[in-house]
Amino acid sequence: MPARIIAFALGTAVGGAIVGASVAWEKDSSSSSVSKRTALVISPTATAVVDPNEILKYGTPLISADIGNRKAFISLYDRRMRNPAWVAEVLTAKSLERKNGDRKNSEFYEDAEIPLKFRTKLSDYSRSGYDRGHQAPAADAKISQEAMNETFILSNICPQTPQLNHWAHFEDFCRRLTAQYQTVRIITGPLYLPKQDQDGKWRVSYEVIGTPPNVAVPTHFYKIIVADNGETEQVAVAAFVMPNSTVSIPDSTPLTDFQMPLEAIERAAGLEFLNKLPVSKRKDLCKETSCTVLVRQFANSNRGIKQLPGPKL
């Protein structure tokens, strides 16, 4: 999909409204995951015909957010799509120079902290034709074997086409930024964007895999990069979107062809990013450094990776 079409599709996507509610956080001390449960506190008004608490007598439909706090990344799992909504990580030259993890010793495994009915299963990818695409790359988590192992949890994985080789070059670009910047923060996640049909109307369409088919196949992936050196008030920021297409992206395609306004990604994802970083303190990363990838031949790094058996039902 050409960049201009991606941009238009992003412009047409609308994020959901947030309803006022009280929020309670729960954390199991023995768990690396935080469950965020939103409770609606409703007070009847003098003009109410029916007590709203009577309407919700047997429970309020809630959206629970499964936040995974791992050694090398933090993630938010989307129970509806069975994919992470976002995965955040921080890279430094020091963290990347450590070689204490080897992906040959890692195995894909299910996230047992997510309720079974909402969980992505190992069997969902069987004969699907899609790779298990890391959102936080294993190569970013070599600080320890445990940290690398955690990148293979399915709540850090999305269905990704084998043709998306440019994504691996992109991840390498992010790591190389640590040679120029003291700290590189990255947020990665899937998008489900509309495309224009022959009748001129825009529709959202995506494949669903698994048995039963529950795991959504993203149409695109986004990556937001925030790089800083600590001694300046301004921070270098850039946001990118790449199609999860069966058509390979030519190696010669400039990375800037995929650069998009951050606000457009926010509208499409229904998420607000960098809310603690004022726009006035942001500068364009691709005007501060060369946003180019080094084309390297990456073998399918997931080939030969074992997988732990799923939990017994």
Short mmCIF file of C-alpha atoms in Angstrom, two decimals:
data_model
loop_
_atom_site.label_atom_id
_atom_site.label_comp_id
_atom_site.label_asym_id
_atom_site.label_seq_id
_atom_site.Cartn_x
_atom_site.Cartn_y
_atom_site.Cartn_z
CA MET A 1 0.00 0.00 0.00
CA PRO A 2 1.56 3.37 -1.00
CA ALA A 3 2.44 5.69 1.86
CA ARG A 4 -0.14 8.27 0.80
CA ILE A 5 -2.89 5.62 0.91
CA ILE A 6 -1.72 4.51 4.34
CA ALA A 7 -1.85 8.12 5.48
CA PHE A 8 -5.40 8.57 4.17
CA ALA A 9 -6.52 5.35 5.83
CA LEU A 10 -4.99 6.53 9.10
CA GLY A 11 -6.80 9.81 8.72
CA THR A 12 -10.16 8.07 8.40
CA ALA A 13 -9.75 5.89 11.48
CA VAL A 14 -11.46 7.18 14.59
CA GLY A 15 -10.51 6.31 18.17
CA GLY A 16 -13.15 5.47 20.76
CA ALA A 17 -14.38 7.86 23.40
CA ILE A 18 -13.43 7.32 27.02
CA VAL A 19 -16.23 7.13 29.54
CA GLY A 20 -15.63 8.54 33.02
CA ALA A 21 -15.05 5.82 35.56
CA SER A 22 -13.11 4.98 38.66
CA VAL A 23 -10.14 2.71 38.08
CA ALA A 24 -8.79 0.03 40.40
CA TRP A 25 -5.41 -1.62 39.88
CA GLU A 26 -4.68 -5.14 41.04
CA LYS A 27 -1.25 -6.75 41.09
CA ASP A 28 -0.39 -10.26 42.13
CA SER A 29 2.94 -10.07 43.94
CA SER A 30 3.92 -13.43 42.49
CA SER A 31 3.07 -12.35 38.97
CA SER A 32 4.83 -10.21 36.37
CA SER A 33 1.50 -9.06 34.99
CA VAL A 34 -0.80 -6.30 36.18
CA SER A 35 -4.54 -6.54 35.65
CA LYS A 36 -6.33 -3.24 35.22
CA ARG A 37 -10.02 -3.41 35.93
CA THR A 38 -12.32 -0.47 35.31
CA ALA A 39 -15.38 -0.16 37.53
CA LEU A 40 -18.21 2.21 36.66
CA VAL A 41 -19.55 4.09 39.65
CA ILE A 42 -23.10 5.12 38.79
CA SER A 43 -25.28 7.30 40.99
CA PRO A 44 -29.03 7.52 40.34
CA THR A 45 -30.34 11.01 39.60
CA ALA A 46 -33.58 12.57 40.75
CA THR A 47 -34.98 12.38 37.21
CA ALA A 48 -33.98 8.76 36.61
CA VAL A 49 -36.92 6.53 35.74
CA VAL A 50 -34.93 3.37 36.41
CA ASP A 51 -32.16 2.98 38.96
CA PRO A 52 -29.02 2.38 36.81
CA ASN A 53 -27.65 0.07 39.48
CA GLU A 54 -30.72 -2.10 38.94
CA ILE A 55 -29.91 -2.27 35.23
CA LEU A 56 -26.42 -3.54 36.06
CA LYS A 57 -27.53 -5.64 39.02
CA TYR A 58 -25.76 -8.77 37.80
CA GLY A 59 -22.59 -7.14 36.59
CA THR A 60 -21.12 -4.40 34.43
CA PRO A 61 -19.49 -5.39 31.13
CA LEU A 62 -15.86 -4.41 31.63
CA ILE A 63 -12.77 -4.15 29.48
CA SER A 64 -9.82 -5.61 31.38
CA ALA A 65 -6.31 -4.68 30.32
CA ASP A 66 -3.62 -7.32 30.77
CA ILE A 67 -0.34 -5.49 31.34
CA GLY A 68 2.79 -7.62 31.22
CA ASN A 69 5.81 -6.23 33.08
CA ARG A 70 8.75 -8.21 31.68
CA LYS A 71 12.51 -7.99 32.12
CA ALA A 72 13.06 -6.09 28.85
CA PHE A 73 9.64 -4.72 27.91
CA ILE A 74 6.13 -3.80 29.05
CA SER A 75 3.06 -4.79 27.04
CA LEU A 76 -0.69 -4.33 26.96
CA TYR A 77 -2.69 -7.29 25.63
CA ASP A 78 -5.85 -6.73 23.59
CA ARG A 79 -8.26 -9.52 24.54
CA ARG A 80 -10.55 -8.85 21.59
CA MET A 81 -7.88 -9.09 18.89
CA ARG A 82 -5.74 -11.63 20.80
CA ASN A 83 -2.70 -9.49 20.06
CA PRO A 84 -0.71 -6.97 22.06
CA ALA A 85 -2.13 -3.46 21.67
CA TRP A 86 1.32 -2.05 22.34
CA VAL A 87 4.74 -3.15 23.51
CA ALA A 88 7.21 -0.64 24.97
CA GLU A 89 10.96 -1.05 25.45
CA VAL A 90 14.07 1.03 26.06
CA LEU A 91 17.44 0.48 24.38
CA THR A 92 20.90 1.75 25.27
CA ALA A 93 24.31 0.91 23.90
CA LYS A 94 25.11 -0.76 27.23
CA SER A 95 22.01 -2.95 27.23
CA LEU A 96 22.70 -4.13 23.67
CA GLU A 97 26.36 -4.94 24.24
CA ARG A 98 25.45 -7.65 26.72
CA LYS A 99 25.25 -11.10 25.12
CA ASN A 100 23.73 -13.16 27.91
CA GLY A 101 20.82 -14.55 25.90
CA ASP A 102 20.69 -17.01 23.00
CA ARG A 103 17.45 -17.46 21.05
CA LYS A 104 18.38 -21.09 20.39
CA ASN A 105 17.58 -21.71 24.05
CA SER A 106 14.17 -20.00 23.86
CA GLU A 107 10.75 -21.54 23.24
CA PHE A 108 7.42 -20.00 22.29
CA TYR A 109 4.88 -20.29 25.09
CA GLU A 110 1.38 -19.16 26.00
CA ASP A 111 0.69 -16.40 28.51
CA ALA A 112 -0.93 -18.35 31.34
CA GLU A 113 -1.85 -15.12 33.15
CA ILE A 114 -4.44 -14.31 30.48
CA PRO A 115 -7.79 -16.11 30.94
CA LEU A 116 -7.98 -19.11 28.63
CA LYS A 117 -11.00 -17.82 26.70
CA PHE A 118 -9.05 -14.69 25.71
CA ARG A 119 -5.62 -16.26 25.33
CA THR A 120 -3.64 -16.76 22.13
CA LYS A 121 -2.70 -20.44 21.85
CA LEU A 122 0.29 -22.10 20.26
CA SER A 123 -2.04 -24.11 18.05
CA ASP A 124 -3.52 -20.90 16.61
CA TYR A 125 -0.43 -20.47 14.42
CA SER A 126 -0.33 -24.06 13.21
CA ARG A 127 -0.46 -24.14 9.39
CA SER A 128 -1.71 -20.54 9.38
CA GLY A 129 0.89 -19.35 6.87
CA TYR A 130 1.96 -16.57 9.25
CA ASP A 131 5.13 -16.11 11.26
CA ARG A 132 5.00 -15.42 14.97
CA GLY A 133 6.18 -11.82 14.82
CA HIS A 134 7.87 -10.38 17.90
CA GLN A 135 6.76 -6.88 18.84
CA ALA A 136 9.69 -6.53 21.25
CA PRO A 137 12.47 -8.28 19.25
CA ALA A 138 14.48 -11.07 20.84
CA ALA A 139 17.66 -9.29 19.68
CA ASP A 140 16.76 -6.35 21.94
CA ALA A 141 16.67 -8.56 25.05
CA LYS A 142 20.10 -10.14 25.37
CA ILE A 143 20.60 -8.80 28.90
CA SER A 144 19.77 -12.29 30.20
CA GLN A 145 18.41 -15.61 28.98
CA GLU A 146 15.26 -15.00 31.02
CA ALA A 147 14.72 -11.63 29.34
CA MET A 148 15.12 -13.19 25.91
CA ASN A 149 12.81 -16.07 26.80
CA GLU A 150 10.08 -13.59 27.74
CA THR A 151 10.07 -12.13 24.23
CA PHE A 152 8.73 -15.51 23.04
CA ILE A 153 5.55 -15.24 25.14
CA LEU A 154 2.55 -15.13 22.80
CA SER A 155 1.29 -11.88 24.35
CA ASN A 156 4.33 -10.28 22.65
CA ILE A 157 3.52 -11.88 19.30
CA CYS A 158 1.36 -10.95 16.29
CA PRO A 159 0.69 -12.85 13.05
CA GLN A 160 3.20 -11.49 10.53
CA THR A 161 3.63 -12.31 6.86
CA PRO A 162 6.90 -14.03 5.91
CA GLN A 163 7.40 -11.32 3.25
CA LEU A 164 7.82 -8.52 5.82
CA ASN A 165 11.63 -8.66 5.71
CA HIS A 166 11.86 -4.87 5.82
CA TRP A 167 10.61 -5.02 9.42
CA ALA A 168 13.80 -6.83 10.51
CA HIS A 169 15.89 -4.11 8.82
CA PHE A 170 13.77 -1.54 10.66
CA GLU A 171 14.42 -3.20 14.04
CA ASP A 172 18.14 -3.15 13.24
CA PHE A 173 17.88 0.59 12.49
CA CYS A 174 16.40 1.13 15.97
CA ARG A 175 19.30 -0.68 17.60
CA ARG A 176 21.85 1.31 15.59
CA LEU A 177 20.36 4.54 16.92
CA THR A 178 21.97 3.76 20.29
CA ALA A 179 25.32 4.69 18.75
CA GLN A 180 24.04 8.25 18.35
CA TYR A 181 21.57 8.61 21.22
CA GLN A 182 21.95 7.88 24.91
CA THR A 183 18.47 6.38 25.22
CA VAL A 184 16.11 5.00 22.57
CA ARG A 185 12.54 4.25 23.61
CA ILE A 186 10.29 2.28 21.28
CA ILE A 187 6.57 1.53 21.21
CA THR A 188 5.37 -1.10 18.73
CA GLY A 189 1.98 -2.54 17.92
CA PRO A 190 -0.58 -3.68 15.34
CA LEU A 191 -3.11 -1.66 13.35
CA TYR A 192 -6.29 -2.69 11.55
CA LEU A 193 -6.74 -0.06 8.86
CA PRO A 194 -9.53 0.42 6.32
CA LYS A 195 -8.95 0.17 2.59
CA GLN A 196 -11.00 1.55 -0.26
CA ASP A 197 -13.10 -0.95 -2.20
CA GLN A 198 -14.12 -0.71 -5.84
CA ASP A 199 -17.37 1.00 -4.87
CA GLY A 200 -15.37 3.85 -3.36
CA LYS A 201 -16.29 3.01 0.24
CA TRP A 202 -13.73 2.33 2.94
CA ARG A 203 -13.95 -0.91 4.91
CA VAL A 204 -11.89 -2.65 7.57
CA SER A 205 -11.11 -6.25 6.65
CA TYR A 206 -8.60 -8.61 8.24
CA GLU A 207 -8.03 -12.35 8.40
CA VAL A 208 -8.58 -14.29 11.63
CA ILE A 209 -6.58 -17.42 12.43
CA GLY A 210 -6.84 -20.20 14.99
CA THR A 211 -9.34 -22.90 15.93
CA PRO A 212 -11.79 -21.42 16.60
CA PRO A 213 -10.63 -18.40 14.56
CA ASN A 214 -9.95 -15.73 17.19
CA VAL A 215 -6.52 -14.22 16.48
CA ALA A 216 -6.75 -11.15 14.24
CA VAL A 217 -4.11 -10.66 11.54
CA PRO A 218 -3.06 -6.97 11.58
CA THR A 219 -3.18 -5.08 8.30
CA HIS A 220 -0.25 -2.91 9.42
CA PHE A 221 2.26 -2.43 12.23
CA TYR A 222 3.34 0.84 13.82
CA LYS A 223 6.56 1.75 15.57
CA ILE A 224 7.14 4.96 17.51
CA ILE A 225 10.73 5.96 18.29
CA VAL A 226 11.77 8.47 20.95
CA ALA A 227 15.51 9.17 21.13
CA ASP A 228 17.32 11.56 23.45
CA ASN A 229 20.76 12.36 24.81
CA GLY A 230 19.63 13.70 28.14
CA GLU A 231 21.36 17.08 27.87
CA THR A 232 18.75 18.82 25.74
CA GLU A 233 15.14 19.75 26.34
CA GLN A 234 14.11 18.60 22.88
CA VAL A 235 13.62 14.92 22.09
CA ALA A 236 13.84 13.29 18.65
CA VAL A 237 10.57 11.55 17.72
CA ALA A 238 9.39 9.65 14.65
CA ALA A 239 6.43 7.36 13.97
CA PHE A 240 6.20 4.77 11.21
CA VAL A 241 3.60 2.40 9.74
CA MET A 242 4.39 -0.64 7.57
CA PRO A 243 1.88 -2.89 5.79
CA ASN A 244 1.63 -6.53 6.87
CA SER A 245 1.43 -7.56 3.24
CA THR A 246 2.22 -10.68 1.24
CA VAL A 247 3.99 -8.39 -1.24
CA SER A 248 7.62 -7.87 -0.23
CA ILE A 249 8.78 -4.30 0.30
CA PRO A 250 11.73 -3.55 -2.03
CA ASP A 251 14.99 -3.23 -0.10
CA SER A 252 15.60 0.13 -1.76
CA THR A 253 12.45 1.66 -0.22
CA PRO A 254 13.45 4.59 2.04
CA LEU A 255 12.34 4.30 5.65
CA THR A 256 10.90 7.80 5.40
CA ASP A 257 8.29 6.45 2.96
CA PHE A 258 6.65 4.87 6.00
CA GLN A 259 6.89 7.87 8.32
CA MET A 260 3.47 9.07 9.53
CA PRO A 261 2.17 11.78 11.88
CA LEU A 262 1.97 10.47 15.42
CA GLU A 263 -1.56 11.85 15.79
CA ALA A 264 -2.75 9.75 12.83
CA ILE A 265 -1.48 6.58 14.51
CA GLU A 266 -3.17 7.60 17.75
CA ARG A 267 -6.50 7.96 15.96
CA ALA A 268 -6.11 4.60 14.25
CA ALA A 269 -4.99 2.73 17.37
CA GLY A 270 -7.34 4.49 19.79
CA LEU A 271 -4.33 5.14 22.01
CA GLU A 272 -2.60 8.28 23.25
CA PHE A 273 1.18 8.20 23.11
CA LEU A 274 3.82 10.45 24.69
CA ASN A 275 1.28 12.34 26.80
CA LYS A 276 4.13 13.45 29.08
CA LEU A 277 6.14 14.93 26.21
CA PRO A 278 4.75 18.27 24.96
CA VAL A 279 4.72 18.78 21.20
CA SER A 280 6.90 21.86 21.69
CA LYS A 281 9.70 19.63 23.01
CA ARG A 282 9.64 17.20 20.08
CA LYS A 283 11.82 17.34 16.99
CA ASP A 284 11.74 15.17 13.88
CA LEU A 285 14.12 12.24 14.28
CA CYS A 286 14.53 11.91 10.51
CA LYS A 287 15.75 15.51 10.31
CA GLU A 288 18.29 14.87 13.06
CA THR A 289 19.71 11.65 11.64
CA SER A 290 19.54 9.61 8.47
CA CYS A 291 16.47 7.34 8.64
CA THR A 292 17.89 4.64 6.40
CA VAL A 293 18.06 0.89 6.84
CA LEU A 294 21.03 -1.37 6.22
CA VAL A 295 19.87 -4.26 4.09
CA ARG A 296 21.05 -7.50 5.61
CA GLN A 297 20.00 -11.04 4.85
CA PHE A 298 18.00 -12.22 7.84
CA ALA A 299 17.15 -15.91 7.84
CA ASN A 300 13.73 -16.68 9.26
CA SER A 301 14.86 -16.38 12.86
CA ASN A 302 11.85 -18.25 14.19
CA ARG A 303 12.62 -21.37 12.18
CA GLY A 304 13.84 -24.13 14.44
CA ILE A 305 12.63 -22.39 17.59
CA LYS A 306 10.88 -24.89 19.79
CA GLN A 307 7.60 -24.29 21.53
CA LEU A 308 6.47 -25.31 24.97
CA PRO A 309 3.30 -27.40 25.03
CA GLY A 310 0.12 -25.49 25.78
CA PRO A 311 -1.47 -25.87 29.22
CA LYS A 312 -3.74 -28.83 29.73
CA LEU A 313 -7.43 -27.91 29.71
#
